[in-house]
Coordinates of C-alpha atoms in Angstrom, one line a residue:
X90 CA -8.4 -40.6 28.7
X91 CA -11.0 -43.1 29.2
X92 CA -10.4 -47.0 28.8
X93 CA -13.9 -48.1 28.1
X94 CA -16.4 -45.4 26.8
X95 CA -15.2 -42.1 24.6
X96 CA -14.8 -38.5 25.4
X97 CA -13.7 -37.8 29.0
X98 CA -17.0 -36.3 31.6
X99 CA -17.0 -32.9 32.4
X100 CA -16.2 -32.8 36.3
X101 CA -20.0 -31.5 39.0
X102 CA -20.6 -28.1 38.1
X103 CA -21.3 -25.5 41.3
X104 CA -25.1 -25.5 41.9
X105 CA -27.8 -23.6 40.3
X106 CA -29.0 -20.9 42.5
X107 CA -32.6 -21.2 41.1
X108 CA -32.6 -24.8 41.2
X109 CA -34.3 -26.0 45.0
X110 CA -32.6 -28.9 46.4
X111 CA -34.8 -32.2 46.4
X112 CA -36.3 -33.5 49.0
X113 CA -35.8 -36.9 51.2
X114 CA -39.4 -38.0 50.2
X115 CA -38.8 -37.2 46.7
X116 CA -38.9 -40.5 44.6
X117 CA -36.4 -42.0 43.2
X118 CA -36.8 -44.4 40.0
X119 CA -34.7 -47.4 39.5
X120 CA -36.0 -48.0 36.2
X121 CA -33.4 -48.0 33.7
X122 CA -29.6 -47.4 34.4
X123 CA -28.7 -49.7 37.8
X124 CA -29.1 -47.8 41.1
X125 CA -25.6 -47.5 41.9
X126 CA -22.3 -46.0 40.8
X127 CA -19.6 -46.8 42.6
X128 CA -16.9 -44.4 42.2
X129 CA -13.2 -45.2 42.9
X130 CA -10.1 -42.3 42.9
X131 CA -6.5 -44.4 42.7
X132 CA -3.6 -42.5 43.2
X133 CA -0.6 -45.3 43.3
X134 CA -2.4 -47.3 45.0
X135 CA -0.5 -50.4 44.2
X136 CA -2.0 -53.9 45.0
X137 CA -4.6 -52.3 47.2
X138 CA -6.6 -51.2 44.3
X139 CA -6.7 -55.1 42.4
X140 CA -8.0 -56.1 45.8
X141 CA -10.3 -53.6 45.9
X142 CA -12.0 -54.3 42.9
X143 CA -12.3 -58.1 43.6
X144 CA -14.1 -57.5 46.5
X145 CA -16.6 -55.0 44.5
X146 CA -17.3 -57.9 41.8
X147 CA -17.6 -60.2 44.1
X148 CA -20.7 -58.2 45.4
X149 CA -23.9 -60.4 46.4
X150 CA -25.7 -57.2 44.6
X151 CA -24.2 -57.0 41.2
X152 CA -26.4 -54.5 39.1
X153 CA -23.8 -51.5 39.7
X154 CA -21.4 -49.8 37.7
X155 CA -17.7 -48.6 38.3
X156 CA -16.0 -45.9 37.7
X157 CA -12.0 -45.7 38.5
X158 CA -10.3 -42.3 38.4
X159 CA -6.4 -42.3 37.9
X160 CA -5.0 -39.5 39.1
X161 CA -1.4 -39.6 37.2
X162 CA -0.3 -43.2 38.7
X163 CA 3.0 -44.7 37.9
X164 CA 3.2 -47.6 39.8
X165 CA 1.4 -49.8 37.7
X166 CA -1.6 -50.3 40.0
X167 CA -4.0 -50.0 36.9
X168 CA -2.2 -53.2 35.1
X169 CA -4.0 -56.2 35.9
X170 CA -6.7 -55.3 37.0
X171 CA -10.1 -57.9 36.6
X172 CA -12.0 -57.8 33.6
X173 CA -15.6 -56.5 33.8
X174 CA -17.9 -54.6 31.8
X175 CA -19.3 -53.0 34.5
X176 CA -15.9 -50.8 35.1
X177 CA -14.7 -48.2 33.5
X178 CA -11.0 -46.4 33.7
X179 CA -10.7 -42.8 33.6
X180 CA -7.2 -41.6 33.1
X181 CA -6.7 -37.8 34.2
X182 CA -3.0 -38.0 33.3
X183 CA -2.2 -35.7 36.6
X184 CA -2.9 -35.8 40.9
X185 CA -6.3 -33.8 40.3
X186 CA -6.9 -35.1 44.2
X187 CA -9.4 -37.0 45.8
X188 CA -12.7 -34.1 45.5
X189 CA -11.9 -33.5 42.0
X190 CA -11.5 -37.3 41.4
X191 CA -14.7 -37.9 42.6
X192 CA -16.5 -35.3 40.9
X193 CA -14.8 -36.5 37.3
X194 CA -16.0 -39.7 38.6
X195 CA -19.7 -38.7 39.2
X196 CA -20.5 -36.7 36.3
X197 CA -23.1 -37.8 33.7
X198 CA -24.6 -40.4 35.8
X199 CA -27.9 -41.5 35.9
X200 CA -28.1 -44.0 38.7
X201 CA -29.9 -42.6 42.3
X202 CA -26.8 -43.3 43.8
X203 CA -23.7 -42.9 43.9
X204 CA -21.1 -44.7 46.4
X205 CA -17.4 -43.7 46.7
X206 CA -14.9 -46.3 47.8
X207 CA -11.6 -45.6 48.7
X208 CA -8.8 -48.1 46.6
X209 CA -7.4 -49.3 49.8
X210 CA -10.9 -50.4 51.5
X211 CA -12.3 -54.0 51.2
X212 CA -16.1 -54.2 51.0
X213 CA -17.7 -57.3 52.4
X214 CA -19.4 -59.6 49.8
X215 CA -22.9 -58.0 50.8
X216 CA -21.7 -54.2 51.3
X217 CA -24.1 -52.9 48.7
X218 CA -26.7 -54.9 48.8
X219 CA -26.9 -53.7 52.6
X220 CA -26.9 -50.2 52.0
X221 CA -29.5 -50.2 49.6
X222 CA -31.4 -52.1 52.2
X223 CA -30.4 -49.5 54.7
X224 CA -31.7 -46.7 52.1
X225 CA -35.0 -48.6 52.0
X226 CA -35.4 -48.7 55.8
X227 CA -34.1 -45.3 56.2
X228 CA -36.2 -43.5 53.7
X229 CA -36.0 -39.8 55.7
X230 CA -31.4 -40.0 55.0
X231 CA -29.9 -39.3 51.9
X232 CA -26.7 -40.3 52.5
X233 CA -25.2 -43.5 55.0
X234 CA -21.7 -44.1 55.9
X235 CA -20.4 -47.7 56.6
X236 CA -18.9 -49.8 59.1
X237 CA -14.8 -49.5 58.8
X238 CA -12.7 -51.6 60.4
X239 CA -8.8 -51.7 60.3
X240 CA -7.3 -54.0 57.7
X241 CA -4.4 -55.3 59.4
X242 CA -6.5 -56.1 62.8
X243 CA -10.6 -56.1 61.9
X244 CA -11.3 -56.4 65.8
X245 CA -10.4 -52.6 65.5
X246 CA -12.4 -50.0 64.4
X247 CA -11.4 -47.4 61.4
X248 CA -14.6 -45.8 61.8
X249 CA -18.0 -45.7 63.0
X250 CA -19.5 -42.6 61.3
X251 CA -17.6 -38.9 60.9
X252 CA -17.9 -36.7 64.5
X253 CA -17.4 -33.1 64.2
X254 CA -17.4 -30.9 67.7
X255 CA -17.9 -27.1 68.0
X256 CA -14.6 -26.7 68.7
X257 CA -13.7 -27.0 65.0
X258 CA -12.1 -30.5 65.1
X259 CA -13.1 -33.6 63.1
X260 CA -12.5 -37.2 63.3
X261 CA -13.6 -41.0 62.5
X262 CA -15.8 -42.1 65.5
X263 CA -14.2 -45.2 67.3
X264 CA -10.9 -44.7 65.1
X265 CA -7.9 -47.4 66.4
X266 CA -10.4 -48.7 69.2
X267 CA -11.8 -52.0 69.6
X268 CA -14.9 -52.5 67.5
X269 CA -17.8 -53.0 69.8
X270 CA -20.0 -55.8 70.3
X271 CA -23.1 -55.0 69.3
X272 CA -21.9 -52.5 66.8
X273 CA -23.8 -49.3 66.8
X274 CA -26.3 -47.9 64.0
X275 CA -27.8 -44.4 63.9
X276 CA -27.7 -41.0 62.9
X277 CA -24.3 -39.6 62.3
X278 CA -22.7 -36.0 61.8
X279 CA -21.3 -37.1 58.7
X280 CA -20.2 -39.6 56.5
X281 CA -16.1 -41.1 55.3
X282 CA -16.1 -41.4 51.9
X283 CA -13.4 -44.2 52.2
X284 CA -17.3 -46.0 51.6
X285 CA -20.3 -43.6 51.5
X286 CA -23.5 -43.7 49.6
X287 CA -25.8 -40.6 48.9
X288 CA -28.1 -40.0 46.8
X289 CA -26.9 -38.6 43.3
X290 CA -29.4 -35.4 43.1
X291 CA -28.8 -34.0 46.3
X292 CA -24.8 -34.4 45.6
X293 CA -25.1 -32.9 42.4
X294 CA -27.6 -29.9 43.6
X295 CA -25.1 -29.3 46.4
X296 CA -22.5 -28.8 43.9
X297 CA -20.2 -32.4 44.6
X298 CA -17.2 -31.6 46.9
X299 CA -15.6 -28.6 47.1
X300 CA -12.2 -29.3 44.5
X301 CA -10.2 -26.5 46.4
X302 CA -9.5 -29.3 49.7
X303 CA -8.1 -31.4 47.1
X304 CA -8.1 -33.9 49.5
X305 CA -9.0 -34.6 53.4
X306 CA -12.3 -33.2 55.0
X307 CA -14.2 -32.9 51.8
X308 CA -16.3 -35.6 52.7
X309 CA -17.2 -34.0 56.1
X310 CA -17.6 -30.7 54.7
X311 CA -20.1 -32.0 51.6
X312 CA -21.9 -33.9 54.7
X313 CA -21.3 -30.2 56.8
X314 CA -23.4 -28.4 53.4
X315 CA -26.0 -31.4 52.9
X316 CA -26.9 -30.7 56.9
X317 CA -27.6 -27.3 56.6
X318 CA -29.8 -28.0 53.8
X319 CA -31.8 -30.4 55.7
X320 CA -31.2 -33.9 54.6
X321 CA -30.0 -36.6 57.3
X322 CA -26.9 -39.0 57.5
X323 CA -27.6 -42.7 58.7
X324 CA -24.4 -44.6 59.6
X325 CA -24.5 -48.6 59.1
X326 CA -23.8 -50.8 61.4
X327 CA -24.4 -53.8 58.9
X328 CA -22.5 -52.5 55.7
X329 CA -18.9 -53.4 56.2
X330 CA -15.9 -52.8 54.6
X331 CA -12.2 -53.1 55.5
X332 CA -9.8 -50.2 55.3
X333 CA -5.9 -49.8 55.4
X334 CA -6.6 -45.8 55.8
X335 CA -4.5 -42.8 54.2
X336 CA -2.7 -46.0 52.2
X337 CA -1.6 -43.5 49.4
X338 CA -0.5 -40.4 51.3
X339 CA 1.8 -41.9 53.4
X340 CA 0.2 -42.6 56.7
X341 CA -2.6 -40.7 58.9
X342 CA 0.4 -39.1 60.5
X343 CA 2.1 -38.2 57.3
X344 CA 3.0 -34.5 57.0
X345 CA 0.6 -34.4 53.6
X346 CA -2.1 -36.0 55.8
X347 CA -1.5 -33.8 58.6
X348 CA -1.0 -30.5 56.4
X349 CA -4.3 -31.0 54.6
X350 CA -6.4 -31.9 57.3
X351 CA -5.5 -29.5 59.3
X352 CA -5.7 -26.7 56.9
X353 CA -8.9 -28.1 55.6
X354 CA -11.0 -28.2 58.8
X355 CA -10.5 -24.3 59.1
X356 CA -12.1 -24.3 55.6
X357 CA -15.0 -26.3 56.9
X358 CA -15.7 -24.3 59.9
X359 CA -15.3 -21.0 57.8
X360 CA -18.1 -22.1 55.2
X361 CA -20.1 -24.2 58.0
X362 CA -20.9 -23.5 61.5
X363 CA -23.9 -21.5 61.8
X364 CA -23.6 -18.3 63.0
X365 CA -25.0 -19.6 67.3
X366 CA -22.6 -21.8 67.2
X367 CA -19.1 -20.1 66.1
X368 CA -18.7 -18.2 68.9
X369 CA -17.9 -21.4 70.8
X370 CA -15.8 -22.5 67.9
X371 CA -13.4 -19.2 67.4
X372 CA -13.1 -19.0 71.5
X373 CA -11.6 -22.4 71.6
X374 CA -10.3 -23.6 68.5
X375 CA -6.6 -22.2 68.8
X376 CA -6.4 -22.8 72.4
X377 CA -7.2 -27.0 71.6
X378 CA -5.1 -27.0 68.5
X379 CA -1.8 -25.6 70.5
X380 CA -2.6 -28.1 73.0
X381 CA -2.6 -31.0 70.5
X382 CA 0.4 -29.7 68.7
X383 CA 2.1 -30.1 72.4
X384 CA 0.9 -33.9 71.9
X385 CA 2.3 -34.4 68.7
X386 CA 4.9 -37.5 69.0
X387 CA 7.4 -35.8 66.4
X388 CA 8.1 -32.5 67.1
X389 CA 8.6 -31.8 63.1
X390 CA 5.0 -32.2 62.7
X391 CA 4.1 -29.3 65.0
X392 CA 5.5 -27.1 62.3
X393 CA 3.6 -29.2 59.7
X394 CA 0.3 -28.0 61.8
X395 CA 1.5 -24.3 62.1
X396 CA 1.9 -24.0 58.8
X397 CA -1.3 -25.3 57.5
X398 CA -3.5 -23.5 60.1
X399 CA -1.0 -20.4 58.6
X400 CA -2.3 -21.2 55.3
X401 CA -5.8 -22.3 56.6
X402 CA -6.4 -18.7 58.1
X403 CA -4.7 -17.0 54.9
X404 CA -6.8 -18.6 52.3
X405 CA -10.4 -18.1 54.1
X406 CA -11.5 -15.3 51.7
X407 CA -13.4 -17.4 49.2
X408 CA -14.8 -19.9 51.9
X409 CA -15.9 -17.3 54.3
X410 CA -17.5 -15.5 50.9
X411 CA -19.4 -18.9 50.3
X412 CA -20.7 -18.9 53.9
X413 CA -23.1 -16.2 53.2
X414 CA -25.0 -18.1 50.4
X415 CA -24.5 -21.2 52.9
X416 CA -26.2 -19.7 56.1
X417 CA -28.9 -17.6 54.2
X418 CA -30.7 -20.6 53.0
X419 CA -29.7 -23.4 56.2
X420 CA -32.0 -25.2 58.9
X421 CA -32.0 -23.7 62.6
X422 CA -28.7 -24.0 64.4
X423 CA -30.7 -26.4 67.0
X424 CA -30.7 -29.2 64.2
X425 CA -26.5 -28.7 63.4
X426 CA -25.8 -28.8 67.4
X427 CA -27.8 -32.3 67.9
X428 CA -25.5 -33.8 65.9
X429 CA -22.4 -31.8 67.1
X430 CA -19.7 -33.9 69.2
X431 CA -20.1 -31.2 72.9
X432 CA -18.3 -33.7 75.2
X433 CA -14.1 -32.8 75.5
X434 CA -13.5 -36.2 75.8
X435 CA -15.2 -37.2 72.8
X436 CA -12.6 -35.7 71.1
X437 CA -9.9 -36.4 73.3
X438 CA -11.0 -40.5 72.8
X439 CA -12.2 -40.2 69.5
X440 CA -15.4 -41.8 70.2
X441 CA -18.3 -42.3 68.0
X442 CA -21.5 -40.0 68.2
X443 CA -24.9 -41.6 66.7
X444 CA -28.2 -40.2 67.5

């Protein structure tokens, strides 16, 4: 159901096989429609959302448009929300999850970019204007990730750019840690889509994210596929939005959060890492995820982890099927691995990687 505009989008379609990804120097046009879509997928997201969309019409840059995907709410988070024509309201009736949400949300548009926001993340009142100055400076990256910092305590960082080591784990660069002074800028492994821009042909050649994570590590595994393609990931220091984080799943440490992301990552490596470097990654993966289910503050949650690396490792079929398509057509390992998180205690501190 849609609030603004008639029929409902068709969700991204996979790619075509005979169609050849675009290039970073391919031009783009801004003549036209506006240059970005922002895309937003609310799930009860209470007041967060409201505040969420002040912030984006309170943008310095406002030649956008909006597009907020309800996925079955009931707490009333869509009811007073600002008045703009700029925004529209998809209602999907149903939880379709955050990759699906997006893709509904993406489909049939014509700007060059598309930006996702999360409903509980607080852009800064020049947050898009900066990353279409970032996309001008950075003309060889096709996709840029945004500063983070936590909502309750903005001296922290939520996230300076998405790490990924060859051990098979992920994680937000600098998560929970105090932001640093200067903040850094650079090349990144990948992207949050709590507030991500990328160009719209190369997310709609690479197919969109993948619906069957439903939710958590679909942005680092579209960021995983749009690697081995060749494009490049540029992670802003001056674009800066506030997040709460995980605001409608209950918590980073929720047993949904933990299920999913868990269970996700084995999806990521299964479709991903090039063939050099899984050797590294099937040699250490279970021997650093028993280890971190020692660490786990609730012991419940160890069975949370068990059970989704259980389902992980049950469900690879399809994903390791896709990997063949995947690897065939990818860019030399070398260019994956300078990018890869190799330092242990990178991982064990969460810190960020930029190159």
């Amino acid at each position: 159901m849609r609030d603004r505009i008639g029929a409902t989008r068709n969700p991204v379609t996979s790619v075509d096989p005979e169609f050849s990804l675009p290039t970073a120097d391919d031009p783009i046009s801004l003549a036209g429609p506006p240059p970005i879509r922002v895309m937003i997928v609310n799930y009860n997201g209470g007041t967060d959302l409201a505040r969420c969309v002040e912030a984006l019409l309170a943008q310095t840059m406002p030649d956008f448009e909006a597009v907020i995907v309800d996925n079955g709410s009931i707490d009333g988070s869509l009811d007073g929300l600002p008045a703009d024509p700029r925004v529209t309201v998809l209602r999907m009736g149903k939880n379709l999850g955050f990759a699906a949400g997006n893709n509904q949300a993406a489909a049939g548009a014509a700007t060059p970019w598309l930006v996702m926001l999360n409903p509980d993340a607080f852009p800064a009142p020049d947050w898009l204007e900066l990353l279409l100055d970032e996309a001008a400076l950075h003309g060889d990256c096709v996709a840029f990730g945004s500063t983070q910092v936590m909502s309750a305590d903005p001296g922290k960082a939520d996230g300076l750019g998405d790490c990924f080591s060859p051990y098979g784990f992920a994680w937000r660069g600098g998560c929970r840690k105090p932001l640093p002074v200067p903040v850094p800028a650079g090349e990144s492994f990948a992207a949050c889509a709590a507030a991500m821009m990328i160009r719209r042909d190369w997310f709609e050649k690479l197919g969109g994210f993948d619906e069957r994570f439903f939710c958590y590590g679909e942005d680092v595994d579209l960021c995983f596929r749009l690697r081995l393609a060749g494009g490049r990931i540029w992670q802003s220091n001056r674009a800066r939005v506030a997040h709460v984080g995980s605001a409608t799943s209950g918590g980073a440490h929720s047993s949904f959060s933990l299920y999913h992301g868990y269970r996700n990552q084995i999806w990521v490596i299964a479709k991903n890492m090039p063939g050099p470097i899984l050797p590294v990654t099937i040699f250490t993966y279970l021997p650093l995820l028993l280890l971190r289910c020692l660490l786990l503050k609730r012991p419940g949650m160890i069975w949370v982890v068990l059970k989704a690396t259980f389902d992980g490792l049950t469900g690879l079929a399809p994903f390791w099927a896709d990997r063949a398509e995947l690897q065939k057509t990818r860019v030399g390992a070398f260019r994956i691995a300078r990018v890869l998180s190799w330092s242990p205690m990178a991982l064990i501190k969460r810190r960020a990687k930029l190159v």
